[in-house]
Amino acid sequence: MRQTVNQLLAAGAAGPLDAQALPAEQIPALCWQPVAAGAALVGVAMFFDGAVAREVSEHATPASISTAHSLNRFGEVVVIGPVAGGLALVGLAAHRPEILRAGGRIAASAVLASALSQATKYLVGRSRPYQDAELRGGTFRPFSGRVSFPSGHATAAFAFATALGDATGSTVARVGLYTLATGVAWGRIAESDHWLSDVIAGAGLGVLAGKFASGRIRVFGLQAPHFLVRRGDAALSWTAALPPLR
């Protein structure tokens, strides 16, 4: 899996990493329309959760389960950590601040994705498919300790794909990375760990986390901290464009 990610990095190496970073004044605000569309898509998917889970369960094979398990690594620290850490080390060793920033943003996207998914999991309290004998879509009991919604793996995978894809600025790399992230989403369903709507919600949260951590979008007027790295000097700035009090 790490070899595949390295190949995608190589495919996007024609331009410098962090090439797509935007000046603070050009970062757009999050619009309500895509958020509403994403929420509607998750709601519609819930009507098909049971049918999809039963279909996948009936056609599961040892080979498909093994493939799903391998794909899941793309949404785990075993892949994300070395890529983010490796880029940071290369940036430091080569005195390339843009590569160092890319590594930091990838790491930040993974941390933010984990925080968002974990908080939502405990708030929603949805049971997993293997906890629902009849595969009807799971039950919702807030703060019950059941943590199916959303998929943490899908959230992390799409955050990683978004942050790394934006850093490379390569369409080829983005397509490959999002394909791997979609494979993670399928894998979570195939292993009966998540419902269809869980992974769709995770994908949306992941893209949002990746865009925010990469400095590509503002949320409630806030943007991600910006690392200013120069030889022998480093600084951290955080700006906001909050509406005036009335």
XYZ file of C-alpha atoms in Angstrom, residues 58-164:
107
model
C -24.162 -12.769 0.713
C -21.401 -12.385 -1.882
C -18.434 -12.077 0.466
C -15.504 -14.406 -0.230
C -12.172 -14.937 1.543
C -10.470 -13.129 -1.345
C -12.751 -10.089 -1.127
C -12.322 -9.889 2.642
C -8.538 -10.084 2.267
C -8.603 -7.306 -0.341
C -10.803 -5.163 1.885
C -8.409 -5.662 4.803
C -5.450 -4.566 2.669
C -7.251 -1.485 1.349
C -8.182 -0.418 4.871
C -4.531 0.370 5.571
C -4.825 3.468 3.377
C -7.006 4.933 6.122
C -4.645 4.002 8.960
C -1.588 5.582 10.545
C 0.584 2.777 9.146
C 0.354 4.504 5.739
C -0.547 8.103 6.582
C 2.122 8.470 9.268
C 5.138 7.447 7.158
C 4.018 9.586 4.204
C 3.475 12.714 6.323
C 6.613 12.118 8.381
C 8.687 11.260 5.327
C 7.697 14.461 3.550
C 8.517 16.505 6.646
C 11.955 14.910 6.954
C 12.697 15.395 3.261
C 11.638 19.018 3.521
C 13.930 19.593 6.492
C 16.901 17.772 4.969
C 16.568 19.430 1.565
C 15.663 22.858 2.951
C 12.385 22.729 1.015
C 9.772 24.496 3.188
C 6.974 23.689 0.744
C 7.561 19.953 1.211
C 7.744 20.379 4.987
C 4.444 22.278 4.933
C 2.850 19.542 2.834
C 3.840 16.917 5.407
C 2.469 19.067 8.212
C -0.823 19.636 6.436
C -1.257 15.923 5.728
C -0.657 15.153 9.397
C -3.050 17.916 10.450
C -5.748 16.601 8.108
C -5.474 13.130 9.671
C -5.681 14.508 13.213
C -8.670 16.695 12.365
C -10.393 13.823 10.547
C -9.951 11.570 13.567
C -11.298 14.220 15.952
C -14.365 14.883 13.796
C -15.188 11.219 13.243
C -14.690 10.178 16.870
C -16.793 13.031 18.235
C -19.599 12.253 15.783
C -19.437 8.526 16.521
C -20.111 8.972 20.229
C -22.739 11.631 19.623
C -24.713 9.466 17.163
C -24.219 6.043 18.792
C -25.056 3.826 15.837
C -24.606 0.055 15.958
C -22.400 -1.676 13.373
C -23.686 -4.216 10.823
C -22.238 -7.156 12.767
C -24.211 -5.927 15.792
C -27.468 -6.038 13.799
C -28.400 -9.675 13.182
C -31.112 -8.790 10.649
C -29.049 -6.082 8.893
C -31.845 -3.532 8.940
C -29.625 -0.487 9.235
C -28.558 -0.422 12.846
C -29.964 1.410 15.841
C -29.145 4.934 17.001
C -28.514 5.464 20.704
C -26.500 8.623 21.416
C -23.564 8.140 23.812
C -24.217 4.393 23.949
C -20.636 3.518 23.039
C -21.626 2.137 19.634
C -19.477 3.853 17.056
C -20.475 2.947 13.504
C -21.409 6.405 12.159
C -19.359 7.771 10.467
C -16.570 5.476 9.308
C -13.297 6.606 10.843
C -11.270 4.781 8.199
C -13.189 6.443 5.361
C -12.865 9.858 7.013
C -9.092 9.470 7.418
C -8.629 8.037 3.915
C -10.483 10.866 2.182
C -8.754 13.498 4.329
C -5.387 11.966 3.382
C -6.316 11.766 -0.303
C -7.529 15.375 -0.307
C -4.516 16.848 1.495
C -1.947 14.868 -0.483
